[in-house]
Amino acid sequence: MSADRPIGEDELHAYLDGVLDEGRQAAVRRYLDARPEERARLAAYRRQGEALREALAPVADQPLPAELNLNAIVERRRTTLAARRRVAAAAAILCIGGLSGWFGRAAVAPPARGIDALGREAVDNHAVYASDTLRPVELASDQRATLIRWVSERLDAPVQAPDLQGAGYRFLGGRLVTTPNGPAALFVYEGASADRLTVMVRPMQIDRNRSMSERSYGTLEGVTWSKDGLGFSVVAPRASTDLRPVAEQVRRQASFS
Amino acid sequence: MTDMGQLIEPVIPGLRRYANALVRDPAEADDLVQDCLERAVARWGQRRADGDTRSWLYAILHNLAVNRWRTLRRRGVMAPLEAVDPGSLSVAPAQEHGLARADVLRALDRLPDEYRGVILLVTVEALSYAEAARVLGVPLGTVMSRLSRGRARLASALADDAPVRSHLRRVK
């Protein structure tokens, strides 16, 4: 009789889980009838299973959140794939464009070195440093001589920090700044209403002698010129002052140096 | 889609239940299920045609959960089990009869991952031993031995808890 075959632990679990071969069920029942402690053990397993099912049942009964809607997931994937294909196509076009742009760069984009570049650089530096309330300058007005020596040496040109008291601007100090065309000296001034004005000076490779021109850049305004290979740009917020006379003062003082 | 939807959608509630039991954070669990469904949709064409969708889905989810644990544990941000708010488990307060739901989940949490997966898949998700073996990527014999040891450990964890509970009840 098959009941004589020893009962395995696996069979007890299979019995518990209702997957034991029909032919072995009677044998397991007889086995358990004879062993109260084993019966108690299986009863405990059965209880823990019931408790687990009961504890976790609410999750499966909840309505599905929108992000688990399969149709939405399929749809999202479709649009993502389509978008990815578009991105890939766009990237291919950009790549072609980028390569031809790179090889054609000399033809379409002359290097920004001249007086227009100077104006742009001055505005950029003004935007960064003039708005700095804590440390607009690296060397303050009381170190004027050190500042002048430093920037003149780095620019390899005699640079003066103009005195703009007459125009109502107090000298705060200055610093060396970077431009795509090498170092430049930036001098920062403050007006009566704490408005800031900057004067930037750098050597010019091209446009070495250009007359004064005015230009606005968003909220800022700049007057730019060059003389004997040195470029100047005076920048201030638009309408804070009439820049022309200030620029004239800078130019006059520079030609005396 | 209809074919895929008919096979996947009925399994989603069970996947949520399994994910919740494993990670014990409803938002995290739903993230895992969403991740699982996205993968299932993306790999629908790659599954074995004769394969069983249900165990295939549980396997994807299980592997995502395991990776998630590894990441969390590497980062050391796994919340201690005691810190888990019982209210977040959508579980009724301790009952006087049978096993309290919170107790059984707490005891389950204390089991090593390898036992938890087997017990949940077989007992709660009603997968066959062979399906559980596929989900976990282990031989059938391993499923059986883990099931046996896991149930024994869960029972003793629950037995250890019982005196503490009655003691607390006496005190209050």
PDB file of C-alpha atoms in Angstrom, chain B:
ATOM      1  CA  MET B   1      -2.809  45.253 -27.987  1.00  0.00           C
ATOM      2  CA  THR B   2      -6.095  43.416 -27.344  1.00  0.00           C
ATOM      3  CA  ASP B   3      -4.244  40.123 -27.015  1.00  0.00           C
ATOM      4  CA  MET B   4      -1.631  41.721 -24.778  1.00  0.00           C
ATOM      5  CA  GLY B   5      -4.236  43.600 -22.776  1.00  0.00           C
ATOM      6  CA  GLN B   6      -6.310  40.493 -22.183  1.00  0.00           C
ATOM      7  CA  LEU B   7      -3.296  38.627 -20.879  1.00  0.00           C
ATOM      8  CA  ILE B   8      -1.705  41.385 -18.812  1.00  0.00           C
ATOM      9  CA  GLU B   9      -4.569  43.362 -17.326  1.00  0.00           C
ATOM     10  CA  PRO B  10      -6.055  40.590 -15.140  1.00  0.00           C
ATOM     11  CA  VAL B  11      -2.638  40.151 -13.496  1.00  0.00           C
ATOM     12  CA  ILE B  12      -2.144  43.805 -12.516  1.00  0.00           C
ATOM     13  CA  PRO B  13      -4.011  43.694  -9.158  1.00  0.00           C
ATOM     14  CA  GLY B  14      -1.903  40.707  -8.112  1.00  0.00           C
ATOM     15  CA  LEU B  15       1.273  42.463  -9.210  1.00  0.00           C
ATOM     16  CA  ARG B  16       0.344  45.445  -7.056  1.00  0.00           C
ATOM     17  CA  ARG B  17      -0.322  43.186  -4.101  1.00  0.00           C
ATOM     18  CA  TYR B  18       3.023  41.431  -4.539  1.00  0.00           C
ATOM     19  CA  ALA B  19       4.894  44.710  -4.944  1.00  0.00           C
ATOM     20  CA  ASN B  20       3.234  46.153  -1.847  1.00  0.00           C
ATOM     21  CA  ALA B  21       4.109  43.078   0.172  1.00  0.00           C
ATOM     22  CA  LEU B  22       7.740  43.271  -0.943  1.00  0.00           C
ATOM     23  CA  VAL B  23       8.499  46.968  -0.613  1.00  0.00           C
ATOM     24  CA  ARG B  24       5.808  47.968   1.859  1.00  0.00           C
ATOM     25  CA  ASP B  25       5.450  51.483   0.520  1.00  0.00           C
ATOM     26  CA  PRO B  26       2.368  52.012  -1.660  1.00  0.00           C
ATOM     27  CA  ALA B  27       3.888  54.727  -3.853  1.00  0.00           C
ATOM     28  CA  GLU B  28       7.133  52.838  -4.299  1.00  0.00           C
ATOM     29  CA  ALA B  29       5.197  49.652  -5.019  1.00  0.00           C
ATOM     30  CA  ASP B  30       3.128  51.304  -7.737  1.00  0.00           C
ATOM     31  CA  ASP B  31       6.299  52.743  -9.251  1.00  0.00           C
ATOM     32  CA  LEU B  32       7.659  49.220  -9.463  1.00  0.00           C
ATOM     33  CA  VAL B  33       4.469  47.903 -11.038  1.00  0.00           C
ATOM     34  CA  GLN B  34       4.446  50.742 -13.540  1.00  0.00           C
ATOM     35  CA  ASP B  35       8.060  50.006 -14.390  1.00  0.00           C
ATOM     36  CA  CYS B  36       7.153  46.336 -14.738  1.00  0.00           C
ATOM     37  CA  LEU B  37       4.247  47.057 -17.076  1.00  0.00           C
ATOM     38  CA  GLU B  38       6.340  49.378 -19.203  1.00  0.00           C
ATOM     39  CA  ARG B  39       8.950  46.683 -19.588  1.00  0.00           C
ATOM     40  CA  ALA B  40       6.324  44.055 -20.303  1.00  0.00           C
ATOM     41  CA  VAL B  41       4.837  46.212 -23.058  1.00  0.00           C
ATOM     42  CA  ALA B  42       8.266  46.916 -24.502  1.00  0.00           C
ATOM     43  CA  ARG B  43       9.314  43.265 -24.453  1.00  0.00           C
ATOM     44  CA  TRP B  44       5.988  41.733 -25.369  1.00  0.00           C
ATOM     45  CA  GLY B  45       7.356  40.499 -28.650  1.00  0.00           C
ATOM     46  CA  GLN B  46      10.403  38.927 -27.007  1.00  0.00           C
ATOM     47  CA  ARG B  47       8.609  36.696 -24.510  1.00  0.00           C
ATOM     48  CA  ARG B  48       8.470  33.005 -25.211  1.00  0.00           C
ATOM     49  CA  ALA B  49       5.303  32.325 -27.163  1.00  0.00           C
ATOM     50  CA  ASP B  50       4.565  29.211 -25.119  1.00  0.00           C
ATOM     51  CA  GLY B  51       5.500  30.939 -21.868  1.00  0.00           C
ATOM     52  CA  ASP B  52       2.992  31.755 -19.192  1.00  0.00           C
ATOM     53  CA  THR B  53       2.271  35.494 -19.083  1.00  0.00           C
ATOM     54  CA  ARG B  54       1.481  35.523 -15.392  1.00  0.00           C
ATOM     55  CA  SER B  55       4.799  34.125 -14.162  1.00  0.00           C
ATOM     56  CA  TRP B  56       6.613  36.168 -16.803  1.00  0.00           C
ATOM     57  CA  LEU B  57       5.093  39.353 -15.348  1.00  0.00           C
ATOM     58  CA  TYR B  58       5.827  38.345 -11.757  1.00  0.00           C
ATOM     59  CA  ALA B  59       9.401  37.574 -12.767  1.00  0.00           C
ATOM     60  CA  ILE B  60       9.886  41.051 -14.264  1.00  0.00           C
ATOM     61  CA  LEU B  61       8.417  42.620 -11.133  1.00  0.00           C
ATOM     62  CA  HIS B  62      10.438  40.455  -8.788  1.00  0.00           C
ATOM     63  CA  ASN B  63      13.699  41.308 -10.526  1.00  0.00           C
ATOM     64  CA  LEU B  64      12.883  45.014 -10.430  1.00  0.00           C
ATOM     65  CA  ALA B  65      12.162  44.741  -6.698  1.00  0.00           C
ATOM     66  CA  VAL B  66      15.415  42.911  -6.048  1.00  0.00           C
ATOM     67  CA  ASN B  67      17.392  45.545  -7.947  1.00  0.00           C
ATOM     68  CA  ARG B  68      15.574  48.225  -6.026  1.00  0.00           C
ATOM     69  CA  TRP B  69      16.496  46.649  -2.675  1.00  0.00           C
ATOM     70  CA  ARG B  70      20.097  46.379  -3.726  1.00  0.00           C
ATOM     71  CA  THR B  71      20.214  50.033  -4.648  1.00  0.00           C
ATOM     72  CA  LEU B  72      18.442  51.115  -1.487  1.00  0.00           C
ATOM     73  CA  ARG B  73      20.639  49.000   0.718  1.00  0.00           C
ATOM     74  CA  ARG B  74      23.804  50.177  -0.987  1.00  0.00           C
ATOM     75  CA  ARG B  75      22.678  53.704  -0.275  1.00  0.00           C
ATOM     76  CA  GLY B  76      21.693  52.643   3.210  1.00  0.00           C
ATOM     77  CA  VAL B  77      18.319  54.343   3.074  1.00  0.00           C
ATOM     78  CA  MET B  78      16.269  51.237   3.787  1.00  0.00           C
ATOM     79  CA  ALA B  79      13.872  52.290   6.486  1.00  0.00           C
ATOM     80  CA  PRO B  80      14.049  50.181   9.604  1.00  0.00           C
ATOM     81  CA  LEU B  81      10.966  48.058   9.758  1.00  0.00           C
ATOM     82  CA  GLU B  82       9.918  49.522  13.064  1.00  0.00           C
ATOM     83  CA  ALA B  83       9.768  52.917  11.399  1.00  0.00           C
ATOM     84  CA  VAL B  84       7.153  51.831   8.894  1.00  0.00           C
ATOM     85  CA  ASP B  85       3.887  53.450   9.767  1.00  0.00           C
ATOM     86  CA  PRO B  86       1.377  50.652  10.278  1.00  0.00           C
ATOM     87  CA  GLY B  87      -1.301  52.978   8.956  1.00  0.00           C
ATOM     88  CA  SER B  88       0.423  52.994   5.587  1.00  0.00           C
ATOM     89  CA  LEU B  89      -0.120  49.270   5.233  1.00  0.00           C
ATOM     90  CA  SER B  90      -3.885  49.501   4.897  1.00  0.00           C
ATOM     91  CA  VAL B  91      -4.160  47.037   7.711  1.00  0.00           C
ATOM     92  CA  ALA B  92      -6.800  46.779  10.388  1.00  0.00           C
ATOM     93  CA  PRO B  93      -5.733  47.269  14.013  1.00  0.00           C
ATOM     94  CA  ALA B  94      -4.849  44.188  16.014  1.00  0.00           C
ATOM     95  CA  GLN B  95      -7.679  41.741  16.141  1.00  0.00           C
ATOM     96  CA  GLU B  96      -8.458  39.580  19.093  1.00  0.00           C
ATOM     97  CA  HIS B  97      -9.103  36.518  16.979  1.00  0.00           C
ATOM     98  CA  GLY B  98      -6.658  34.818  14.670  1.00  0.00           C
ATOM     99  CA  LEU B  99      -3.465  36.551  13.617  1.00  0.00           C
ATOM    100  CA  ALA B 100      -3.472  40.314  13.514  1.00  0.00           C
ATOM    101  CA  ARG B 101      -2.739  41.543   9.996  1.00  0.00           C
ATOM    102  CA  ALA B 102      -0.112  44.011  11.081  1.00  0.00           C
ATOM    103  CA  ASP B 103       1.661  41.300  13.042  1.00  0.00           C
ATOM    104  CA  VAL B 104       1.884  38.894  10.157  1.00  0.00           C
ATOM    105  CA  LEU B 105       3.236  41.571   7.821  1.00  0.00           C
ATOM    106  CA  ARG B 106       5.757  42.687  10.421  1.00  0.00           C
ATOM    107  CA  ALA B 107       6.876  39.102  10.916  1.00  0.00           C
ATOM    108  CA  LEU B 108       7.115  38.638   7.152  1.00  0.00           C
ATOM    109  CA  ASP B 109       9.272  41.725   6.877  1.00  0.00           C
ATOM    110  CA  ARG B 110      11.783  40.205   9.220  1.00  0.00           C
ATOM    111  CA  LEU B 111      12.315  37.185   6.988  1.00  0.00           C
ATOM    112  CA  PRO B 112      15.205  37.130   4.536  1.00  0.00           C
ATOM    113  CA  ASP B 113      14.114  38.165   1.018  1.00  0.00           C
ATOM    114  CA  GLU B 114      14.500  34.666  -0.416  1.00  0.00           C
ATOM    115  CA  TYR B 115      11.830  33.324   1.949  1.00  0.00           C
ATOM    116  CA  ARG B 116       9.474  36.253   1.566  1.00  0.00           C
ATOM    117  CA  GLY B 117       9.291  35.913  -2.202  1.00  0.00           C
ATOM    118  CA  VAL B 118       8.506  32.200  -2.107  1.00  0.00           C
ATOM    119  CA  ILE B 119       5.899  32.471   0.643  1.00  0.00           C
ATOM    120  CA  LEU B 120       4.130  35.380  -1.037  1.00  0.00           C
ATOM    121  CA  LEU B 121       4.132  33.838  -4.506  1.00  0.00           C
ATOM    122  CA  VAL B 122       2.811  30.494  -3.315  1.00  0.00           C
ATOM    123  CA  THR B 123       0.504  31.528  -0.481  1.00  0.00           C
ATOM    124  CA  VAL B 124      -0.839  34.914  -1.557  1.00  0.00           C
ATOM    125  CA  GLU B 125      -0.414  34.988  -5.325  1.00  0.00           C
ATOM    126  CA  ALA B 126      -1.378  31.290  -5.628  1.00  0.00           C
ATOM    127  CA  LEU B 127       1.347  30.483  -8.128  1.00  0.00           C
ATOM    128  CA  SER B 128       2.229  26.849  -8.598  1.00  0.00           C
ATOM    129  CA  TYR B 129       5.622  25.700  -7.313  1.00  0.00           C
ATOM    130  CA  ALA B 130       6.845  25.484 -10.898  1.00  0.00           C
ATOM    131  CA  GLU B 131       5.676  29.022 -11.639  1.00  0.00           C
ATOM    132  CA  ALA B 132       7.325  30.312  -8.462  1.00  0.00           C
ATOM    133  CA  ALA B 133      10.533  28.597  -9.542  1.00  0.00           C
ATOM    134  CA  ARG B 134      10.350  30.415 -12.898  1.00  0.00           C
ATOM    135  CA  VAL B 135       9.683  33.765 -11.244  1.00  0.00           C
ATOM    136  CA  LEU B 136      12.584  33.396  -8.844  1.00  0.00           C
ATOM    137  CA  GLY B 137      14.873  31.763 -11.371  1.00  0.00           C
ATOM    138  CA  VAL B 138      15.681  28.845  -9.064  1.00  0.00           C
ATOM    139  CA  PRO B 139      15.121  25.071  -9.328  1.00  0.00           C
ATOM    140  CA  LEU B 140      11.924  23.554  -8.048  1.00  0.00           C
ATOM    141  CA  GLY B 141      13.786  21.886  -5.179  1.00  0.00           C
ATOM    142  CA  THR B 142      15.005  25.274  -3.990  1.00  0.00           C
ATOM    143  CA  VAL B 143      11.470  26.596  -4.008  1.00  0.00           C
ATOM    144  CA  MET B 144      10.376  23.673  -1.825  1.00  0.00           C
ATOM    145  CA  SER B 145      13.191  24.015   0.685  1.00  0.00           C
ATOM    146  CA  ARG B 146      12.739  27.795   0.916  1.00  0.00           C
ATOM    147  CA  LEU B 147       9.031  27.375   1.348  1.00  0.00           C
ATOM    148  CA  SER B 148       9.563  24.882   4.150  1.00  0.00           C
ATOM    149  CA  ARG B 149      12.140  26.972   5.979  1.00  0.00           C
ATOM    150  CA  GLY B 150      10.312  30.223   5.319  1.00  0.00           C
ATOM    151  CA  ARG B 151       7.035  28.976   6.740  1.00  0.00           C
ATOM    152  CA  ALA B 152       8.804  27.606   9.795  1.00  0.00           C
ATOM    153  CA  ARG B 153      10.595  30.886  10.420  1.00  0.00           C
ATOM    154  CA  LEU B 154       7.458  32.920   9.898  1.00  0.00           C
ATOM    155  CA  ALA B 155       5.599  30.696  12.354  1.00  0.00           C
ATOM    156  CA  SER B 156       8.289  31.048  14.991  1.00  0.00           C
ATOM    157  CA  ALA B 157       8.479  34.816  14.444  1.00  0.00           C
ATOM    158  CA  LEU B 158       4.739  35.023  15.016  1.00  0.00           C
ATOM    159  CA  ALA B 159       4.992  32.759  18.070  1.00  0.00           C
ATOM    160  CA  ASP B 160       7.719  35.045  19.488  1.00  0.00           C
ATOM    161  CA  ASP B 161       5.503  38.066  19.015  1.00  0.00           C
ATOM    162  CA  ALA B 162       2.512  36.568  20.742  1.00  0.00           C
ATOM    163  CA  PRO B 163       3.711  36.802  24.388  1.00  0.00           C
ATOM    164  CA  VAL B 164       4.844  40.397  23.821  1.00  0.00           C
ATOM    165  CA  ARG B 165       1.377  41.288  22.611  1.00  0.00           C
ATOM    166  CA  SER B 166      -0.458  39.730  25.537  1.00  0.00           C
ATOM    167  CA  HIS B 167       2.013  41.358  27.923  1.00  0.00           C
ATOM    168  CA  LEU B 168       1.302  44.766  26.407  1.00  0.00           C
ATOM    169  CA  ARG B 169      -2.377  44.169  26.650  1.00  0.00           C
ATOM    170  CA  ARG B 170      -2.061  43.359  30.319  1.00  0.00           C
ATOM    171  CA  VAL B 171      -0.091  46.481  31.023  1.00  0.00           C
ATOM    172  CA  LYS B 172      -2.532  48.854  29.442  1.00  0.00           C
TER     173      LYS B 172
END
